[in-house]
Short mmCIF file of C-alpha atoms in Angstrom, two decimals:
data_model
loop_
_atom_site.label_atom_id
_atom_site.label_comp_id
_atom_site.label_asym_id
_atom_site.label_seq_id
_atom_site.Cartn_x
_atom_site.Cartn_y
_atom_site.Cartn_z
CA MET A 269 112.06 79.14 98.12
CA ARG A 270 114.82 79.97 100.58
CA MET A 271 117.54 81.87 98.73
CA PRO A 272 121.23 81.25 99.53
CA GLY A 273 122.59 83.87 101.89
CA ARG A 274 119.13 84.97 103.02
CA TRP A 275 119.97 84.14 106.61
CA TRP A 276 122.85 86.64 106.43
CA ARG A 277 120.89 89.50 104.83
CA HIS A 278 118.22 89.37 107.49
CA LYS A 279 120.61 89.58 110.43
CA SER A 280 121.02 92.84 112.29
CA THR A 281 124.36 94.63 112.18
CA PRO A 282 125.46 93.38 115.66
CA GLN A 283 124.45 89.84 114.71
CA LYS A 284 126.48 90.08 111.50
CA VAL A 285 129.54 91.30 113.41
CA GLU A 286 129.16 88.50 115.95
CA THR A 287 128.80 85.86 113.22
CA TYR A 288 131.83 87.23 111.38
CA THR A 289 133.91 87.24 114.58
CA ARG A 290 132.85 83.76 115.59
CA TRP A 291 133.57 82.14 112.23
CA SER A 292 136.82 84.02 111.74
CA PHE A 293 138.24 82.36 114.85
CA HIS A 294 136.64 79.05 113.92
CA LEU A 295 138.57 79.35 110.68
CA PHE A 296 141.81 79.62 112.69
CA ALA A 297 141.10 76.17 114.14
CA VAL A 298 140.40 74.78 110.69
CA MET A 299 143.60 76.36 109.35
CA GLU A 300 145.55 74.79 112.20
CA PHE A 301 144.37 71.31 111.32
CA PHE A 302 145.00 71.61 107.58
CA SER A 303 148.32 73.47 107.89
CA VAL A 304 150.10 71.19 110.39
CA GLY A 305 147.75 68.27 111.00
CA LEU A 306 147.39 66.78 107.55
CA THR A 307 150.83 67.88 106.41
CA SER A 308 152.53 65.96 109.26
CA VAL A 309 151.68 62.53 107.89
CA ALA A 310 154.11 62.56 104.96
CA PRO A 311 157.31 63.76 106.71
CA LEU A 312 156.70 61.90 110.01
CA GLY A 313 155.54 58.63 108.50
CA VAL A 314 152.18 56.95 108.69
CA ARG A 315 152.33 55.89 112.34
CA LEU A 316 153.89 58.98 113.91
CA GLY A 317 152.18 61.33 111.45
CA SER A 318 148.73 59.87 112.14
CA ALA A 319 149.30 60.33 115.87
CA ALA A 320 150.34 63.93 115.29
CA MET A 321 147.31 64.56 113.06
CA LEU A 322 145.00 63.11 115.74
CA VAL A 323 146.52 65.33 118.43
CA VAL A 324 146.20 68.42 116.23
CA ALA A 325 142.59 67.49 115.46
CA VAL A 326 141.81 67.31 119.20
CA HIS A 327 143.54 70.65 119.75
CA ALA A 328 141.62 72.26 116.86
CA GLY A 329 138.35 70.87 118.25
CA LEU A 330 139.11 72.41 121.65
CA CYS A 331 139.87 75.71 119.92
CA PHE A 332 136.57 75.49 118.05
CA ALA A 333 134.61 74.89 121.26
CA THR A 334 136.52 77.57 123.19
CA VAL A 335 135.71 80.18 120.53
CA SER A 336 131.97 79.53 120.81
CA ARG A 337 131.91 79.46 124.61
CA ALA A 338 134.18 82.50 124.98
CA ILE A 339 132.13 84.68 122.62
CA ASP A 340 128.92 83.61 124.36
CA TRP A 341 130.54 84.56 127.68
CA THR A 342 131.54 87.93 126.23
CA ARG A 343 127.86 88.61 125.40
CA GLY A 344 126.72 87.41 128.83
CA ARG A 345 124.98 84.26 127.62
CA ARG A 346 127.22 81.69 129.36
CA PRO A 347 129.61 81.59 132.33
CA GLN A 348 133.29 82.07 131.64
CA PRO A 349 134.70 78.81 130.18
CA THR A 350 137.65 78.64 132.57
CA GLY A 351 137.80 74.84 132.53
CA LEU A 352 137.80 74.67 128.75
CA MET A 353 140.41 77.43 128.53
CA GLY A 354 142.63 75.66 131.07
CA THR A 355 142.34 72.37 129.18
CA LEU A 356 143.25 74.10 125.92
CA GLY A 357 146.25 75.81 127.55
CA ALA A 358 147.52 72.57 129.05
CA LEU A 359 147.11 70.67 125.78
CA THR A 360 148.87 73.47 123.92
CA ALA A 361 151.86 73.25 126.28
CA VAL A 362 152.01 69.45 126.11
CA VAL A 363 151.82 69.33 122.30
CA ALA A 364 154.45 72.07 121.98
CA VAL A 365 156.88 70.28 124.33
CA ALA A 366 156.31 66.99 122.51
CA ALA A 367 156.94 68.67 119.15
CA LEU A 368 160.18 70.24 120.42
CA ALA A 369 161.31 66.90 121.84
CA LEU A 370 160.49 65.25 118.53
CA ALA A 371 162.63 67.78 116.71
CA GLU A 372 165.59 67.14 119.05
CA TYR A 373 165.35 63.42 119.73
CA GLY A 374 163.12 62.08 116.97
CA PRO A 375 164.07 60.59 113.62
CA ASP A 376 166.80 62.42 111.78
CA GLY A 377 165.99 64.47 108.75
CA GLU A 378 165.23 68.03 107.81
CA GLU A 379 161.65 67.16 106.91
CA VAL A 380 161.01 65.81 110.40
CA ASP A 381 162.56 68.89 112.04
CA ALA A 382 160.55 71.21 109.80
CA ALA A 383 157.28 69.35 110.51
CA ALA A 384 157.91 69.30 114.28
CA GLY A 385 158.92 72.97 114.30
CA GLY A 386 155.86 73.99 112.30
CA LEU A 387 153.61 71.94 114.59
CA CYS A 388 155.10 73.61 117.67
CA GLY A 389 154.89 77.13 116.23
CA VAL A 390 151.32 76.92 114.95
CA ILE A 391 150.05 75.34 118.17
CA LEU A 392 151.75 77.96 120.33
CA ILE A 393 150.48 80.84 118.16
CA PHE A 394 146.83 79.83 117.80
CA GLY A 395 146.38 78.41 121.31
CA PRO A 396 147.00 81.59 123.36
CA GLY A 397 145.14 83.68 120.78
CA ILE A 398 142.01 81.56 121.13
CA ILE A 399 142.27 81.57 124.94
CA ALA A 400 142.50 85.40 124.86
CA LEU A 401 138.85 85.54 123.73
CA GLY A 402 137.80 84.42 127.20
CA ILE A 403 140.07 86.79 129.17
CA ARG A 404 138.67 90.18 130.12
CA SER A 405 141.96 91.81 131.11
CA ARG A 406 144.09 92.83 128.14
CA ARG A 407 147.28 92.66 130.18
CA ARG A 408 146.59 89.07 131.12
CA ALA A 409 145.81 88.20 127.50
CA PHE A 410 149.08 89.59 126.21
CA GLY A 411 150.90 88.22 129.26
CA LEU A 412 149.64 84.75 128.34
CA ALA A 413 151.16 85.06 124.86
CA GLY A 414 154.42 86.26 126.39
CA GLY A 415 154.38 83.42 128.90
CA PHE A 416 154.09 80.79 126.19
CA ALA A 417 156.97 82.46 124.30
CA ALA A 418 159.13 82.47 127.43
CA GLY A 419 158.24 78.83 128.07
CA THR A 420 159.24 78.00 124.53
CA TRP A 421 162.68 79.52 125.09
CA VAL A 422 163.15 77.66 128.40
CA VAL A 423 162.07 74.27 127.01
CA THR A 424 164.08 74.66 123.80
CA THR A 425 167.19 75.58 125.76
CA ALA A 426 166.65 72.71 128.20
CA LEU A 427 166.40 70.24 125.33
CA GLY A 428 169.89 71.23 124.20
CA ALA A 429 169.14 73.54 121.30
CA PRO A 430 171.62 76.36 120.59
CA VAL A 431 170.92 79.67 122.32
CA LEU A 432 170.28 81.58 119.10
CA THR A 433 167.96 78.86 117.82
CA ALA A 434 166.01 78.87 121.09
CA LEU A 435 165.80 82.66 121.05
CA PHE A 436 164.70 82.78 117.42
CA THR A 437 162.02 80.14 118.04
CA ALA A 438 160.71 82.02 121.08
CA LEU A 439 160.67 85.28 119.10
CA ILE A 440 158.57 83.71 116.36
CA VAL A 441 156.12 82.35 118.93
CA LEU A 442 155.98 85.75 120.66
CA VAL A 443 155.28 87.75 117.49
CA GLY A 444 152.69 85.31 116.19
CA GLY A 445 151.00 84.88 119.57
CA VAL A 446 150.84 88.62 120.22
CA PHE A 447 149.34 89.19 116.76
CA ILE A 448 146.59 86.59 117.22
CA THR A 449 145.97 87.84 120.77
CA PHE A 450 145.67 91.43 119.53
CA THR A 451 143.20 90.24 116.90
CA ALA A 452 141.15 88.49 119.58
CA VAL A 453 141.17 91.48 121.96
CA PHE A 454 140.26 93.93 119.20
CA SER A 455 137.51 91.67 117.85
CA VAL A 456 135.89 91.35 121.28
CA TRP A 457 136.10 95.13 121.79
CA LEU A 458 134.54 95.79 118.38
CA LEU A 459 131.76 93.27 118.98
CA ASN A 460 130.84 94.83 122.33
CA ALA A 461 131.00 98.33 120.85
CA VAL A 462 128.60 97.44 118.04
CA TYR A 463 126.10 95.93 120.49
CA GLU A 464 126.37 98.99 122.74
CA LEU A 465 125.74 101.33 119.80
CA ASP A 466 122.67 99.32 118.85
CA GLU A 467 121.37 99.50 122.41
CA ALA A 468 122.07 103.25 122.45
CA ARG A 469 119.97 103.69 119.33
CA GLU A 470 117.04 101.89 120.95
CA THR A 471 117.51 103.95 124.11
CA ARG A 472 117.46 107.15 122.08
CA ALA A 473 114.13 106.15 120.54
CA ARG A 474 112.68 105.46 123.99
CA LEU A 475 114.02 108.77 125.30
CA ALA A 476 112.38 110.61 122.42
CA VAL A 477 109.01 109.12 123.41
CA ALA A 478 109.60 109.98 127.08
CA GLU A 479 110.60 113.53 126.18
CA GLU A 480 107.40 113.99 124.19
CA ARG A 481 105.35 112.77 127.15
CA LEU A 482 107.14 115.19 129.45
CA ARG A 483 106.50 118.03 127.03
CA PHE A 484 102.81 117.21 126.93
CA GLY A 485 102.75 117.03 130.74
CA ARG A 486 104.47 120.43 131.03
CA ASP A 487 102.03 121.99 128.59
CA LEU A 488 99.06 120.70 130.55
CA HIS A 489 100.60 121.89 133.82
CA ASP A 490 101.25 125.36 132.42
CA VAL A 491 97.72 125.63 131.04
CA MET A 492 95.80 124.15 133.97
CA GLY A 493 97.95 125.07 136.97
CA ARG A 494 97.21 128.81 137.12
CA ASN A 495 93.55 128.53 136.11
CA LEU A 496 92.79 125.81 138.65
CA ALA A 497 94.44 127.84 141.42
CA VAL A 498 92.32 130.89 140.53
CA ILE A 499 89.16 128.76 140.29
CA ALA A 500 89.84 127.30 143.76
CA LEU A 501 90.36 130.76 145.29
CA LYS A 502 87.30 132.31 143.66
CA SER A 503 85.14 129.32 144.57
CA GLU A 504 86.23 129.63 148.21
CA LEU A 505 85.46 133.37 148.14
CA ALA A 506 82.05 132.74 146.56
CA VAL A 507 81.21 130.20 149.26
CA GLN A 508 82.09 132.67 152.03
CA LEU A 509 80.09 135.44 150.35
CA ALA A 510 77.10 133.15 149.87
CA GLN A 511 77.20 132.08 153.52
CA ARG A 512 76.99 135.77 154.50
CA GLY A 513 74.18 136.42 152.06
CA ARG A 514 76.24 138.84 150.01
CA PRO A 515 75.16 139.39 146.38
CA GLU A 516 78.83 139.56 145.26
CA ALA A 517 78.87 135.74 145.31
CA VAL A 518 77.05 135.61 141.96
CA PRO A 519 79.71 137.55 139.96
CA GLN A 520 82.41 135.38 141.55
CA MET A 521 80.71 132.20 140.39
CA VAL A 522 80.23 133.71 136.95
CA GLU A 523 83.99 134.31 136.88
CA VAL A 524 84.60 130.72 137.99
CA GLN A 525 82.40 129.51 135.13
CA ARG A 526 84.33 131.67 132.65
CA LEU A 527 87.67 130.37 133.89
CA ALA A 528 86.46 126.76 133.67
CA GLN A 529 85.32 127.27 130.08
CA GLU A 530 88.59 128.98 129.18
CA SER A 531 90.56 126.12 130.74
CA GLN A 532 88.52 123.62 128.76
CA ARG A 533 89.25 125.49 125.55
CA GLU A 534 92.98 125.71 126.31
CA VAL A 535 93.18 121.99 127.10
CA ARG A 536 91.49 121.23 123.78
CA ASP A 537 94.05 123.41 122.01
CA VAL A 538 96.92 121.57 123.71
CA VAL A 539 95.48 118.16 122.89
CA ARG A 540 94.71 119.22 119.33
CA GLY A 541 98.28 120.39 118.84
CA TYR A 542 99.52 117.12 120.28
CA ARG A 543 97.23 114.85 118.28
CA GLU A 544 97.44 116.69 114.95
CA ALA A 545 100.75 116.28 113.18
CA ASP A 546 102.04 118.63 110.50
CA LEU A 547 103.10 116.45 107.56
CA GLY A 548 105.94 118.71 106.44
CA SER A 549 107.43 118.84 109.93
CA GLU A 550 107.05 115.09 110.38
CA LEU A 551 108.78 114.38 107.07
CA ALA A 552 111.69 116.65 107.97
CA GLY A 553 111.89 115.20 111.48
CA ALA A 554 111.83 111.60 110.25
CA GLN A 555 114.55 112.37 107.72
CA GLY A 556 116.73 113.92 110.42
CA VAL A 557 116.21 111.11 112.93
CA LEU A 558 116.91 108.38 110.39
CA ALA A 559 120.00 110.19 109.13
CA ALA A 560 121.28 110.46 112.70
CA ALA A 561 120.83 106.69 113.03
CA GLY A 562 122.95 106.11 109.92
CA ILE A 563 119.99 105.40 107.59
CA ALA A 564 119.92 107.24 104.27
CA CYS A 565 116.43 108.74 103.93
CA THR A 566 115.09 110.41 100.78
CA VAL A 567 111.81 112.34 100.56
CA GLY A 568 110.23 113.04 97.18
CA GLY A 569 106.97 113.82 95.46
CA VAL A 570 104.59 116.77 95.76
CA PRO A 571 104.93 119.33 98.58
CA ALA A 572 102.93 118.59 101.70
CA SER A 573 101.98 122.22 102.37
CA GLY A 574 99.08 122.20 99.88
CA LEU A 575 97.18 119.33 101.45
CA PRO A 576 94.15 119.80 103.73
CA PRO A 577 94.94 119.88 107.47
CA ALA A 578 93.04 116.66 108.15
CA VAL A 579 95.01 114.81 105.49
CA GLN A 580 98.30 116.23 106.75
CA SER A 581 97.50 115.20 110.31
CA ALA A 582 96.63 111.62 109.36
CA LEU A 583 99.64 111.19 107.09
CA GLY A 584 101.89 112.83 109.68
CA TRP A 585 101.04 110.04 112.10
CA VAL A 586 101.81 107.51 109.36
CA VAL A 587 105.26 109.04 108.94
CA ARG A 588 105.85 108.93 112.71
CA GLU A 589 104.94 105.26 113.00
CA ALA A 590 106.85 104.30 109.85
CA ALA A 591 110.03 106.03 111.05
CA THR A 592 109.70 104.34 114.44
CA ASN A 593 109.37 100.92 112.81
CA VAL A 594 112.42 101.54 110.62
CA LEU A 595 114.47 102.45 113.71
CA ARG A 596 113.28 99.64 115.96
CA HIS A 597 112.97 96.71 113.56
CA GLY A 598 115.41 95.16 111.14
CA ASP A 599 118.68 96.68 110.08
CA ALA A 600 117.80 99.31 107.49
CA GLN A 601 120.43 101.08 105.41
CA ARG A 602 118.05 103.23 103.38
CA CYS A 603 114.48 104.51 103.54
CA ASP A 604 112.54 106.11 100.65
CA VAL A 605 109.48 108.28 101.36
CA ARG A 606 107.30 109.50 98.52
CA LEU A 607 104.15 111.64 98.56
CA GLU A 608 101.95 111.73 95.45
CA VAL A 609 98.45 112.70 94.35
CA VAL A 610 97.05 110.06 92.00
CA GLU A 611 93.49 110.10 90.63
CA GLY A 612 92.10 112.17 93.45
CA ARG A 613 93.90 110.26 96.20
CA VAL A 614 96.91 111.25 98.28
CA VAL A 615 99.37 108.34 98.36
CA LEU A 616 102.19 108.18 100.90
CA SER A 617 104.66 105.30 100.55
CA VAL A 618 107.54 104.47 102.88
CA GLU A 619 109.94 101.73 101.74
CA ASN A 620 112.98 100.46 103.62
CA ASP A 621 115.40 97.58 103.41
CA GLY A 622 116.98 95.47 106.15
CA VAL A 623 113.79 93.73 107.32
CA SER A 624 114.60 90.63 109.39
CA GLU A 625 113.42 87.25 108.17
CA ALA A 626 111.36 86.62 111.29
CA GLY A 627 109.65 89.96 110.99
CA THR A 628 108.96 89.45 107.29
CA GLU A 629 107.40 86.05 107.79
CA SER A 630 105.37 86.73 110.89
CA GLY A 631 104.66 90.40 110.42
CA SER A 632 105.47 91.08 114.04
CA ALA A 633 108.48 93.24 113.46
CA PRO A 634 107.23 95.87 111.02
CA SER A 635 103.58 95.73 112.04
CA GLY A 636 101.68 95.44 115.28
CA SER A 637 99.42 97.63 117.39
CA GLY A 638 100.96 100.80 115.94
CA LEU A 639 99.78 100.00 112.42
CA ALA A 640 96.40 98.90 113.73
CA GLY A 641 96.00 102.33 115.33
CA LEU A 642 96.99 104.00 112.06
CA ARG A 643 94.33 102.06 110.19
CA GLU A 644 91.72 103.27 112.66
CA ARG A 645 92.94 106.86 112.28
CA LEU A 646 92.95 106.68 108.48
CA ALA A 647 89.50 105.10 108.46
CA LYS A 648 88.09 108.41 109.79
CA THR A 649 89.15 110.06 106.52
CA ASP A 650 88.14 107.04 104.38
CA GLY A 651 91.82 106.20 104.00
CA THR A 652 93.52 102.82 103.75
CA LEU A 653 96.83 101.42 104.90
CA GLU A 654 98.80 98.53 103.44
CA ALA A 655 102.06 97.17 104.85
CA GLY A 656 104.13 94.15 103.96
CA PRO A 657 107.26 92.78 102.27
CA VAL A 658 107.70 93.66 98.60
CA GLY A 659 111.02 92.05 97.75
CA ARG A 660 114.21 90.58 99.09
CA GLY A 661 114.57 92.27 102.46
CA LEU A 662 112.31 95.20 101.47
CA PHE A 663 109.24 96.41 103.36
CA ARG A 664 106.74 98.97 102.10
CA LEU A 665 104.05 100.89 103.94
CA THR A 666 101.46 102.64 101.75
CA ALA A 667 98.73 104.99 103.00
CA GLU A 668 96.02 106.40 100.74
CA ILE A 669 93.50 109.11 101.56
CA PRO A 670 90.87 110.37 99.08
CA LEU A 671 90.72 114.08 98.32
CA PRO A 672 87.37 115.92 98.20
CA SER A 673 85.53 115.58 94.90
CA PRO A 674 85.33 118.56 92.49
CA SER A 675 81.69 119.14 93.42
CA THR A 676 82.62 119.45 97.06
CA ALA A 677 85.62 121.58 96.24
CA SER A 678 83.46 124.22 94.48
CA GLY A 679 82.50 125.69 97.85
CA ALA A 680 85.64 127.87 97.75
CA SER A 681 86.73 126.80 101.22
CA PRO A 682 90.45 127.07 102.09
CA ALA A 683 90.81 123.31 102.13
CA ALA A 684 89.18 123.02 98.70
CA VAL A 685 91.45 125.68 97.28
CA ALA A 686 94.45 123.78 98.65
CA VAL A 687 93.20 120.54 97.11
CA ARG A 688 92.73 122.18 93.71
CA SER A 689 96.22 123.67 93.85
CA VAL A 690 97.77 120.28 94.61
CA SER A 691 95.78 118.67 91.79
CA GLU A 692 96.91 121.36 89.37
CA VAL A 693 100.55 120.93 90.37
CA THR A 694 100.48 117.17 89.86
CA SER A 695 98.43 117.17 86.66
#
């Protein structure tokens, strides 16, 4: 059953900020209609009030549409809505002039003047603020608010209002318009900043992978570069000696064989160090990376140092993949990692929140080829891997690897001693 608010919980942080920004300005349009549209009917009469309510409804609808198009343009999804913004600006000016004329030349009465003045003020405050969402230059956005305030003073004075009244009206329009415009400018800046920070986090994850590849490439170059150069030189010398029938060619080829075997051993050491992960180091690294990304990560359970190297290597890769999934998918705020030894099995669980709805339902976000590779790696040690949603927005990855049986552990090998020590600690 779809729970209320589930669509919100499964949005990423940038999507939440965008939704909040969009509906905040949509609410301005709704407030405009209810504050001066509906309230105009009673003081202006049924006929004139209904016309005013209809005009305000059209203006609020234009504001509603401009908000959506302007925010989409800010995120690069649509072209700049210049036509819609121009229409909204023109309608704002026309409605404001009509409201001022109504206050001066319309039916007498304080209620009529108050309704016309409120209609003019609200329209002139919300209109420029909404248009500011679609203006990239801050000076132009604030200049637009100032221009409407100056126009208010000119029109009010031209209609015969006292100078102080015209000035006071323009000042109210200026303060209100600048405030809404500032809100619009700041909201757009905040929205773009949040999206940029999210993109920076993804870029950092990609850079970490690229840096590891470069490190592996440098290690191979350092190991193989010198040995291959020496092998090439000694092979060339052996060929020349053999062509001359010199017996020194044999020792040279023996040296080439030794160097080739040594290079093979060194390459295996490099690859082994790259492929085998130390569980303690991986846990500390994952905790640091997640903390740097603003995700609270806790690590608990038994110490990883007492586990056999093969178990540590397999679980270290599980921690790597789990931390990568937490960073790349969903919008996690916390991540709990726990390592336990239960009934002769090492159990590593990684649980995080903030899993998106699409990823939870399809399994594409938190799973994929990475988890498939982990299952293959754990299968070599008779281990298992389970991953899936466990609650409202929660995702848990659990890896289990069996420890050697007591009969196997009686051989007094270092790994068996380590297994017995872990079992004694947890018992």
